[in-house]
mmCIF file of C-alpha atoms in Angstrom:
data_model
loop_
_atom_site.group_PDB
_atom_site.id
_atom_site.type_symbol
_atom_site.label_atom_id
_atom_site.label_comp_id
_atom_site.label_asym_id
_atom_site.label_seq_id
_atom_site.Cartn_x
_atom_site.Cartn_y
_atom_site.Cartn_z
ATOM 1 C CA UNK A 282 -0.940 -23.990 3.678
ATOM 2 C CA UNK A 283 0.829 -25.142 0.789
ATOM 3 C CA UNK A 284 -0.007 -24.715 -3.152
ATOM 4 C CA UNK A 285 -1.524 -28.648 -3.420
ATOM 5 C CA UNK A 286 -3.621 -28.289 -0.309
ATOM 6 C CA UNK A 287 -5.412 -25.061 -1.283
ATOM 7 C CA UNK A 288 -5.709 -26.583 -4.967
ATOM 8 C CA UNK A 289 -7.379 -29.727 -3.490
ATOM 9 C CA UNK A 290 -9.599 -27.685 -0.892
ATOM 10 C CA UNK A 291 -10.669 -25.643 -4.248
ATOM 11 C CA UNK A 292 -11.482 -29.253 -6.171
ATOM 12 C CA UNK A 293 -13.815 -30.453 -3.498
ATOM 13 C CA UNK A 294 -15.593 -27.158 -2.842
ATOM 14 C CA UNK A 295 -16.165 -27.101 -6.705
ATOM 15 C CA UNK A 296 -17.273 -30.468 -6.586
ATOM 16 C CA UNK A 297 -19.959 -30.286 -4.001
ATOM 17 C CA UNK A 298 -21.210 -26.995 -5.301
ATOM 18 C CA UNK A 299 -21.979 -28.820 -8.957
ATOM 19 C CA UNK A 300 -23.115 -31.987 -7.043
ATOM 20 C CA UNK A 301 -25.892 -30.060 -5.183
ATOM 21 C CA UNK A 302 -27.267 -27.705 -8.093
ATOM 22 C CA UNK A 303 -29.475 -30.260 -9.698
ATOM 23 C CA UNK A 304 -30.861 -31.367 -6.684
ATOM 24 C CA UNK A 305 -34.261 -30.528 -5.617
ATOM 25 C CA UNK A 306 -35.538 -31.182 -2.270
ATOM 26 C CA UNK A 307 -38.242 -34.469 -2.863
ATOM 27 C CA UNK A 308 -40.943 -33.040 -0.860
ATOM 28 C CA UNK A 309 -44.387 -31.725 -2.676
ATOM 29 C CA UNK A 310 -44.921 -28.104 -3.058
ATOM 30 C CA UNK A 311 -47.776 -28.741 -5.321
ATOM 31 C CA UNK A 312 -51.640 -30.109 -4.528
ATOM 32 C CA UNK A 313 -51.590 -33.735 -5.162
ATOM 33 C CA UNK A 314 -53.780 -36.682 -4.673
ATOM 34 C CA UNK A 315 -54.037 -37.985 -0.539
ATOM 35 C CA UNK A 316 -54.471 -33.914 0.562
ATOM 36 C CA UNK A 317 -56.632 -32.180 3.017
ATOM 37 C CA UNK A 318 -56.496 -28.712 2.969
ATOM 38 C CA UNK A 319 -58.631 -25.379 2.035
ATOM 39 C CA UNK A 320 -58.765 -23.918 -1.729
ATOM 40 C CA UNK A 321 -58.746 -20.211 -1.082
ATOM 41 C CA UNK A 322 -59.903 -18.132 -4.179
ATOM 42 C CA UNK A 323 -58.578 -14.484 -4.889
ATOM 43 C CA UNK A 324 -58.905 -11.453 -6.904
ATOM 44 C CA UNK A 325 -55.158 -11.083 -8.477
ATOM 45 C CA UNK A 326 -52.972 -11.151 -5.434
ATOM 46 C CA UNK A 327 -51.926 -14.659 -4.624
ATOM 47 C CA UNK A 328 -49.145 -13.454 -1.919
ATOM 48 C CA UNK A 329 -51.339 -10.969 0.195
ATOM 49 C CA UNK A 330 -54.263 -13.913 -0.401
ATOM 50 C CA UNK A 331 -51.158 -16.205 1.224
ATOM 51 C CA UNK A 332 -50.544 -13.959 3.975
ATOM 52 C CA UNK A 333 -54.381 -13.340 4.602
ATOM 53 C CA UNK A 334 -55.154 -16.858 4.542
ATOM 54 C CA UNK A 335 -52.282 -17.777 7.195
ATOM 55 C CA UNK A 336 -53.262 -15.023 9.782
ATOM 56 C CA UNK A 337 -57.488 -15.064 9.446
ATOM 57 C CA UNK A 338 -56.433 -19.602 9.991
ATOM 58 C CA UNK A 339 -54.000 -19.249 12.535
ATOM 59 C CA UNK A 340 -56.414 -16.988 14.240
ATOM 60 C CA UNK A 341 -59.260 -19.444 14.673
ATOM 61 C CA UNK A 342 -57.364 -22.397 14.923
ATOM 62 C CA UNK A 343 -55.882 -21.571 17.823
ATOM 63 C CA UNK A 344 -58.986 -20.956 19.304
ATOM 64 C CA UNK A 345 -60.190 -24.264 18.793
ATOM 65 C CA UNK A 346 -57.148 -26.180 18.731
ATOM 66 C CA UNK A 347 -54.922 -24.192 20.828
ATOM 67 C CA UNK A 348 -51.638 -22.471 19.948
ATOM 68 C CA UNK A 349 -49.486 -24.555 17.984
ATOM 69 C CA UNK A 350 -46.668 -26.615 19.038
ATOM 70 C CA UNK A 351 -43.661 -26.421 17.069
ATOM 71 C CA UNK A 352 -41.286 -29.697 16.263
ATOM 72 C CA UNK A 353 -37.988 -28.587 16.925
ATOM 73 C CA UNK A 354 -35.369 -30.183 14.435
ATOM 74 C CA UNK A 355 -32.197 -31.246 16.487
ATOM 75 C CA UNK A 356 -28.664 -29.982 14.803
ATOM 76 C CA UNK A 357 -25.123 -30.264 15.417
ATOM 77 C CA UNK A 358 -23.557 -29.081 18.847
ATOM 78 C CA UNK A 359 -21.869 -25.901 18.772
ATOM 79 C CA UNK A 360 -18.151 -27.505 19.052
ATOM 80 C CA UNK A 361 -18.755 -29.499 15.980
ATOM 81 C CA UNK A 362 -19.961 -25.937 14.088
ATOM 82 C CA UNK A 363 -17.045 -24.205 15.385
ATOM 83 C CA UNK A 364 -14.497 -27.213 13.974
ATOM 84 C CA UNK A 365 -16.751 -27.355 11.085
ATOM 85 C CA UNK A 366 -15.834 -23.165 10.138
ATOM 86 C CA UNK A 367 -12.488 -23.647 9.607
ATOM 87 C CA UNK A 368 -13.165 -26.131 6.238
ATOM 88 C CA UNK A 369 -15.231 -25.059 3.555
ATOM 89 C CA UNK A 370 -16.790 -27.565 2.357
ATOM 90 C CA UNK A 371 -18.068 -28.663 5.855
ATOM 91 C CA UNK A 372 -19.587 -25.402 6.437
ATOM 92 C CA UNK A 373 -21.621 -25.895 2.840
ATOM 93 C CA UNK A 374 -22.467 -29.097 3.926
ATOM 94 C CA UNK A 375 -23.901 -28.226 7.240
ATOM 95 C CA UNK A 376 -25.688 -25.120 5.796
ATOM 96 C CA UNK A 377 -27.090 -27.456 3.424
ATOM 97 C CA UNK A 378 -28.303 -29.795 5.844
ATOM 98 C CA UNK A 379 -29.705 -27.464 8.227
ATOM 99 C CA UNK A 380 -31.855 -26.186 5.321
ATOM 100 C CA UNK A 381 -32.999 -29.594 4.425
ATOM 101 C CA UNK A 382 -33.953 -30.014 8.107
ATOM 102 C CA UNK A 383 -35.709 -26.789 8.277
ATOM 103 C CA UNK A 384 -37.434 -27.255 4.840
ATOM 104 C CA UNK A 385 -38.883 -30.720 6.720
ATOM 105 C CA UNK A 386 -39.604 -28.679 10.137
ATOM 106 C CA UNK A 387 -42.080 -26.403 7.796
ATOM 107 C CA UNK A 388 -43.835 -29.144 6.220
ATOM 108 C CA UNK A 389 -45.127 -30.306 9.805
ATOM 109 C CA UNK A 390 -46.484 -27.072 10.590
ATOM 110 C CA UNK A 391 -50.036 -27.295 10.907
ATOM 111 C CA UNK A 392 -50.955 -24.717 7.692
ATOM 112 C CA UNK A 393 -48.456 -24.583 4.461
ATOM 113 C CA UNK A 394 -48.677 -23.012 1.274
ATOM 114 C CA UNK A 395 -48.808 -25.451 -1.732
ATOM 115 C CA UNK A 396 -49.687 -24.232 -5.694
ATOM 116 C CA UNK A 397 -53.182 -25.323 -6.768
ATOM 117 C CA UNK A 398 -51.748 -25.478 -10.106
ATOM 118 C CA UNK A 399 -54.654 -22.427 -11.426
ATOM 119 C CA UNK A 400 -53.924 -18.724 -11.231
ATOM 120 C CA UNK A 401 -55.885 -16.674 -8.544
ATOM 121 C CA UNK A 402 -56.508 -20.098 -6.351
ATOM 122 C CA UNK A 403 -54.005 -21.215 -3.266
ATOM 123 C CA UNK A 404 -53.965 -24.562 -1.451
ATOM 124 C CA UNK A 405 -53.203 -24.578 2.078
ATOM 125 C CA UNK A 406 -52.640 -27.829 3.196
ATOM 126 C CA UNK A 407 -53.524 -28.951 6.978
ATOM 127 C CA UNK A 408 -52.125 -31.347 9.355
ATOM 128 C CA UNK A 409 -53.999 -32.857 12.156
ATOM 129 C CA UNK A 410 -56.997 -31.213 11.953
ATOM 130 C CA UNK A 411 -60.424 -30.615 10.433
ATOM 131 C CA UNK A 412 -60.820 -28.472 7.337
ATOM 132 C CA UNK A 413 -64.116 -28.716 7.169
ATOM 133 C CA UNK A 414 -64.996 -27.492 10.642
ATOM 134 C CA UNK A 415 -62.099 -24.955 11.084
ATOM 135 C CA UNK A 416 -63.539 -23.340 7.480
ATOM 136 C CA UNK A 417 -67.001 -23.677 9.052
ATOM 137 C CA UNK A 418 -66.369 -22.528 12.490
ATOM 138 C CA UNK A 419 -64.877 -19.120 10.883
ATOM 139 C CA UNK A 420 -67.479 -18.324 8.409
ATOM 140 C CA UNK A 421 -69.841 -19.008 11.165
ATOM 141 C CA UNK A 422 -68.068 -16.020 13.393
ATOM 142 C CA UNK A 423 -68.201 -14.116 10.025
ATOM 143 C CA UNK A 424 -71.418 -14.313 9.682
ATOM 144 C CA UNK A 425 -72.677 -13.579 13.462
ATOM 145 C CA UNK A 426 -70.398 -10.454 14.021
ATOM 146 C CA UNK A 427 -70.345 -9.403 10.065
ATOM 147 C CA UNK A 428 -66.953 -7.846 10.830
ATOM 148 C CA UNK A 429 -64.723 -8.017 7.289
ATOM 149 C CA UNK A 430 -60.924 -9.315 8.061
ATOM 150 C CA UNK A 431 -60.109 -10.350 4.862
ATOM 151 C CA UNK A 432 -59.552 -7.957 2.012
ATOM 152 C CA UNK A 433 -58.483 -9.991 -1.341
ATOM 153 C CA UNK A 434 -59.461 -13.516 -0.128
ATOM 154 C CA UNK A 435 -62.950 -14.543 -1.639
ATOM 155 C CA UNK A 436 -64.016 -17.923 -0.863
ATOM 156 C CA UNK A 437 -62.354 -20.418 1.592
ATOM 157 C CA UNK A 438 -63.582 -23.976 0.388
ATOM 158 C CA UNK A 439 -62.322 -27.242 2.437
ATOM 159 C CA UNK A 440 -60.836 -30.583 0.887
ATOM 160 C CA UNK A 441 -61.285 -33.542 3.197
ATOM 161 C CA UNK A 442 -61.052 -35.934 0.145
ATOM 162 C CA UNK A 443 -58.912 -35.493 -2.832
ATOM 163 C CA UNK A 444 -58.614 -38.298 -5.868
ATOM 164 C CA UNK A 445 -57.653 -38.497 -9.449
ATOM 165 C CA UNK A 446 -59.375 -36.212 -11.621
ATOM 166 C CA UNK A 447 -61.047 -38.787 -14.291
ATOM 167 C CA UNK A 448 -64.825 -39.863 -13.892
ATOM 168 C CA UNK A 449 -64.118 -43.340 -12.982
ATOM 169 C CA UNK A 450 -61.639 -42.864 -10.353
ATOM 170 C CA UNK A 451 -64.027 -40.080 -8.920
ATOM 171 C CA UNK A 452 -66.844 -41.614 -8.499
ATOM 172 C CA UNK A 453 -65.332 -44.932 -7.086
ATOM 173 C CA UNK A 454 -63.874 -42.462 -4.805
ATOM 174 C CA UNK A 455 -66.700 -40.860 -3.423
ATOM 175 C CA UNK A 456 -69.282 -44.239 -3.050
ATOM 176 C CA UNK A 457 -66.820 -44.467 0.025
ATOM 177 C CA UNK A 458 -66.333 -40.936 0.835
ATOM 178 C CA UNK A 459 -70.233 -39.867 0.717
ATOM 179 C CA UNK A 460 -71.630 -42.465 2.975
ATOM 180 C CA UNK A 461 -71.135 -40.677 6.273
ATOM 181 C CA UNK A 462 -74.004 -38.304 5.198
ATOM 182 C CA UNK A 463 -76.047 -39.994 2.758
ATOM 183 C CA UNK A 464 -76.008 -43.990 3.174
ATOM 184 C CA UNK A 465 -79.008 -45.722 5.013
ATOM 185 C CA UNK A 466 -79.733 -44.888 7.532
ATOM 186 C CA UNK A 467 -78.469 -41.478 6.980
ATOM 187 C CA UNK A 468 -80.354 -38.690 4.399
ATOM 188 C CA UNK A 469 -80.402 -35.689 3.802
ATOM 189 C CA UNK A 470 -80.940 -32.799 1.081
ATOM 190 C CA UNK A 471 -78.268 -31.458 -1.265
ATOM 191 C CA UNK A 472 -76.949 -29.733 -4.108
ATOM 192 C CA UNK A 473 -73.362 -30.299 -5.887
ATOM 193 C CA UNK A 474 -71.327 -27.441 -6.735
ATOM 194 C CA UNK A 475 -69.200 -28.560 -9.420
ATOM 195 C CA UNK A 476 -66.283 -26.396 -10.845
ATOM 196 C CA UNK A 477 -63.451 -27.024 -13.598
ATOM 197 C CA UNK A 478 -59.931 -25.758 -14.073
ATOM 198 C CA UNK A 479 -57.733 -26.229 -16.272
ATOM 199 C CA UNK A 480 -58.961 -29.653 -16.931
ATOM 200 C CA UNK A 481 -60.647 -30.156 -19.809
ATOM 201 C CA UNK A 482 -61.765 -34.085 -20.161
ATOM 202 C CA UNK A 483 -65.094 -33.416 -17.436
ATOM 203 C CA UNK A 484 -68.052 -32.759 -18.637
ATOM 204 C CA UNK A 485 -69.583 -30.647 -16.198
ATOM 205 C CA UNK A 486 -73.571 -32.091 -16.576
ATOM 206 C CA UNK A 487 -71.998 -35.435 -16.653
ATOM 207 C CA UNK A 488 -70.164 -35.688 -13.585
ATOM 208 C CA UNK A 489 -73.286 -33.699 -11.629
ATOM 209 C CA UNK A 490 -75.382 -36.417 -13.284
ATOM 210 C CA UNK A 491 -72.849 -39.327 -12.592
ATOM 211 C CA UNK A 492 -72.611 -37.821 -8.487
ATOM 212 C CA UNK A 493 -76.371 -37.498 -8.340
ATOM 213 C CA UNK A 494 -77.040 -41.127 -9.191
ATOM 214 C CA UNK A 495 -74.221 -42.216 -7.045
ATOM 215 C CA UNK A 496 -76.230 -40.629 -3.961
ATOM 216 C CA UNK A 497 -79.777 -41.852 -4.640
ATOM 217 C CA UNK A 498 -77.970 -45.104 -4.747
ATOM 218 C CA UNK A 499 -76.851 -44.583 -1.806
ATOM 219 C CA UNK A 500 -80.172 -43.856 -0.049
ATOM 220 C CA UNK A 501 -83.466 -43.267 -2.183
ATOM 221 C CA UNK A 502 -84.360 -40.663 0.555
ATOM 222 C CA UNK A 503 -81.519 -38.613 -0.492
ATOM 223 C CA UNK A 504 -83.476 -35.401 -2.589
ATOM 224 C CA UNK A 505 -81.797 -32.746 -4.479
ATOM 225 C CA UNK A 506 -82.763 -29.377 -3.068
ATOM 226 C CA UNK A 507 -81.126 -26.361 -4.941
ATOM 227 C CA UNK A 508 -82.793 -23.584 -3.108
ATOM 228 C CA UNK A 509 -82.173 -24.781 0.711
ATOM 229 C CA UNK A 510 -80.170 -27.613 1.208
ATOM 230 C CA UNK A 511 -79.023 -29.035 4.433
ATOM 231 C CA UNK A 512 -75.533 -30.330 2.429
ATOM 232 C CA UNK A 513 -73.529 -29.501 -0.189
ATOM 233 C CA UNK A 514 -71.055 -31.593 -2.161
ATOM 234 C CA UNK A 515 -68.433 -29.301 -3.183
ATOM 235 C CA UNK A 516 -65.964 -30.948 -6.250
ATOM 236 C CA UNK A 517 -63.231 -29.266 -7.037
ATOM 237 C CA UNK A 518 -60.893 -30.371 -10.256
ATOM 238 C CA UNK A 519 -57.686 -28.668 -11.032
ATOM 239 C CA UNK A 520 -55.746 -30.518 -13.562
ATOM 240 C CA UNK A 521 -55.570 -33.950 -12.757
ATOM 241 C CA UNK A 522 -56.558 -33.425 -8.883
ATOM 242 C CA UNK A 523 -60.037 -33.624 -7.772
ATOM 243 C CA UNK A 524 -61.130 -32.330 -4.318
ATOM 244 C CA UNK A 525 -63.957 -32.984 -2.141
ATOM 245 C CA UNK A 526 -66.153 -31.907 0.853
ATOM 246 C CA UNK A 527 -69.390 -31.742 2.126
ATOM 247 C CA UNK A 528 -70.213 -28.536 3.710
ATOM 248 C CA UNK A 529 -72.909 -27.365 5.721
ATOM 249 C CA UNK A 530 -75.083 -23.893 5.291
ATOM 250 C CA UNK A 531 -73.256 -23.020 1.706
ATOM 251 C CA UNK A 532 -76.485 -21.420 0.638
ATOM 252 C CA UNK A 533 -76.988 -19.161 4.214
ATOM 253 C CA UNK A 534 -73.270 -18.209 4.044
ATOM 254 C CA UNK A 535 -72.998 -16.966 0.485
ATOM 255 C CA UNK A 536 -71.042 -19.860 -1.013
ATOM 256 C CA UNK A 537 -68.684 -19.560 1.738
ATOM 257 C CA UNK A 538 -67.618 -16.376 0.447
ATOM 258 C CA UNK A 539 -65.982 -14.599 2.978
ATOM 259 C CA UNK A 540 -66.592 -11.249 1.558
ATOM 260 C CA UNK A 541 -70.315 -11.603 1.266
ATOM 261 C CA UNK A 542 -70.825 -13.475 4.033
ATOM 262 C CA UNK A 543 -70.254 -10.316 6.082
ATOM 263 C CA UNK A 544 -72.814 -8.182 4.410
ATOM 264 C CA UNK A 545 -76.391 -7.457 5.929
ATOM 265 C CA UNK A 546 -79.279 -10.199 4.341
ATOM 266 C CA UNK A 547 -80.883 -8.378 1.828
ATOM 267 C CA UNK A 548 -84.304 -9.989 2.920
ATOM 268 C CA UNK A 549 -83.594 -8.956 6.465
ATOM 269 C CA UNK A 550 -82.592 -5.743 5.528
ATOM 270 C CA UNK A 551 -85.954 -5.248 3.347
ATOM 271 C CA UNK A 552 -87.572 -6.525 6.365
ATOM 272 C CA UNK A 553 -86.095 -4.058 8.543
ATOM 273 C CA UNK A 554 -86.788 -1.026 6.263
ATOM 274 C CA UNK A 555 -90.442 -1.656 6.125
ATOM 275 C CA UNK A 556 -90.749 -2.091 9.738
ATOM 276 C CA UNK A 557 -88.985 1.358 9.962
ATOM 277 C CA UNK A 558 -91.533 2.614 7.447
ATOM 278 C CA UNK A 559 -94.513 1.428 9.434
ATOM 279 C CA UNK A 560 -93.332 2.828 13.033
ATOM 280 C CA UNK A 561 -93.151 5.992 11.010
ATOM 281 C CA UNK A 562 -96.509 5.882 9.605
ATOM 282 C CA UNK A 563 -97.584 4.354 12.985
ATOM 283 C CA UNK A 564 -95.674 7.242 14.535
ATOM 284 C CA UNK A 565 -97.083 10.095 12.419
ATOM 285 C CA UNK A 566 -100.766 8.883 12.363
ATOM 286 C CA UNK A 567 -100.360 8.720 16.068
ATOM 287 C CA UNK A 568 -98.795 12.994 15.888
ATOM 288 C CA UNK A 569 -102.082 13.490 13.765
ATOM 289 C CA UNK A 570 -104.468 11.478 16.064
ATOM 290 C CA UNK A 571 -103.004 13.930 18.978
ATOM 291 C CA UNK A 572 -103.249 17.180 16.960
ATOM 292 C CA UNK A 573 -107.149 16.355 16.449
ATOM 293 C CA UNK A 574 -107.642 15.858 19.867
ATOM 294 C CA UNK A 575 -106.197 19.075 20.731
ATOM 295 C CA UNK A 576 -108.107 20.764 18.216
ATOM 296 C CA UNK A 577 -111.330 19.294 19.197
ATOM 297 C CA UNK A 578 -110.286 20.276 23.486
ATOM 298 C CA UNK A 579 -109.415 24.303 21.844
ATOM 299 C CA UNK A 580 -112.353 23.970 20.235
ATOM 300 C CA UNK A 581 -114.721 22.308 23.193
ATOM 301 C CA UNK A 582 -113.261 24.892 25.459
ATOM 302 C CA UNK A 583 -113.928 27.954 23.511
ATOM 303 C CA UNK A 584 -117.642 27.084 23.062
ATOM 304 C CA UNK A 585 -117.715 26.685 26.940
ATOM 305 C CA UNK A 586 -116.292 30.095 27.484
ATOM 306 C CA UNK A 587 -118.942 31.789 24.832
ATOM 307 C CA UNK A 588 -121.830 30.073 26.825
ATOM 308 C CA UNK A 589 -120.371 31.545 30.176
ATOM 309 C CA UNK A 590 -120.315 35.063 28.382
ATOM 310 C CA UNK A 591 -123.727 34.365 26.782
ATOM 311 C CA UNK A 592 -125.325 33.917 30.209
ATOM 312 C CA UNK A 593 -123.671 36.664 31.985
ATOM 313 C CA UNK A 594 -124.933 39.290 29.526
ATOM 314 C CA UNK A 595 -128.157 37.416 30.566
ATOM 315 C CA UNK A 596 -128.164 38.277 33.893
ATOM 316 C CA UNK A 597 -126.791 41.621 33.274
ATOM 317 C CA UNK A 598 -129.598 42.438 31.264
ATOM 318 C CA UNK A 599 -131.999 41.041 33.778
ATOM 319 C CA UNK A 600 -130.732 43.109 36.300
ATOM 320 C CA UNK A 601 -131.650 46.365 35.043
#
């Protein structure tokens, strides 16, 4: 290969190597507005919280879903690869493009890993499917076997909904999104669990205010309940992204904390304690009960046995 050849192989390598560093691949790897997904708190360790999150969702998804099917990105044939090694720059370029492609396989996959844009929360974005009943459906299981799999994720809260973070836009937002629960003829009881990060233009008795009118509105029957309620309207704001959902038993499963939602019911366990406390007073009153009886047999039977001594010294003394 001559001097000019390698010079002008060098040129265009150099070329496409400055051409692609300040490009960025377009897609999101952020929350933004149009989302579903599931805001996963954590104590400190976003990457096990990650790699928790992925396994404890795959898990149950599959069981309601089924396994996942994968959308396999077609490439070049193998005899344009092999032509393709023996010029530089074609083997960037394909590399490159196979890592676009790949990059765009991932962002079909049915869970992926998006920044929430606040420390110690993840966003897992979902395709074709449910948040809200995949979220419920595993707290549920939680709850019934109280078997922990989860050791830094805290609470797994779904997004069905997500709009601009700014009063008006939220509220326009949800006169639509609410009325599958609460518009006539539909009612129910609720509560709305607000919560604020890194956003700083909500006021947070405001907006509860704003959401609470918006409801009655919606259907007088609608009552606030804060100790019991059969719904709750979970809104979510981080930065200029506001998330929705209305979830079902928040109250009986902890705030859908997945680390208290595994722990024995206080009340019940109250409950049980006393019970245990009264079969042992039951228990013991009933040992007692059993020892008096005895004593009262010992002590029937020994007066029997002096009267049967009593009247043979009787007839003894008769006798003679």
């Amino acid at each position: 290969m001559s001097a000019a050849q390698n010079e002008s192989r060098k040129r265009s390598k150099k070329r496409f190597v400055s051409g692609q560093q300040g490009k960025r691949w377009k897609g999101s790897r952020e929350l933004e507005v149009g989302m579903q997904g599931i805001l996963i708190t954590c104590n400190m360790n976003e990457r096990k919280c990650t790699a928790e999150a992925f396994n404890l969702l795959n898990e149950y998804a599959d069981k309601l879903y089924g396994p996942e099917k994968l959308q396999n990105n077609k490439g070049s044939s193998s005899s344009e690869e092999e032509e393709a090694e023996e010029e530089d720059v074609d083997v960037a370029l394909k590399k490159e493009v196979a890592q676009l492609q790949s990059s765009a396989g991932k962002r079909e996959r049915r869970f992926q890993a998006l920044e929430s844009g606040a420390n110690n929360v993840i966003f897992i974005r979902t395709h074709n499917l449910e948040p809200d009943k995949l979220v419920h459906h595993i707290l549920s299981d939680l709850h019934s076997t109280k078997k922990k799999k989860s050791r830094v994720i805290l609470r797994m809260l779904p997004v069905t909904g997500t709009c601009k973070a700014f009063q008006e836009d939220m509220l326009k937002y949800l006169t639509i999104f609410l009325e599958p629960w609460f518009k006539t003829p539909h009612s129910a009881t609720y509560q709305i669990a607000f919560k604020a990060r890194n956003s700083s233009h909500n006021k947070r008795e405001e907006i509860i205010k704003s959401i609470a009118g918006l409801v009655g509105k919606l259907n007088p029957k609608n009552k606030v309940d804060l100790t019991n309620p059969e719904l709750t309207i979970i809104v979510e704001v981080i930065k200029a992204v506001c998330c929705v959902s209305v979830a079902r038993d928040y109250t009986l499963y902890r705030k859908y904390n997945v680390q208290e939602v595994v722990k024995e019911d206080a009340a019940k366990t109250k409950t049980d304690a006393n019970a245990a406390e009264q079969r042992d007073e039951h228990n013991g009153g009933e040992v007692e009960k059993d020892k008096e009886e005895e004593a009262a047999q010992d002590e029937e039977k020994t007066g029997a046995q002096n009267e049967e001594q009593q009247e043979v010294h009787k007839d003894e003394g008769g006798g003679e």
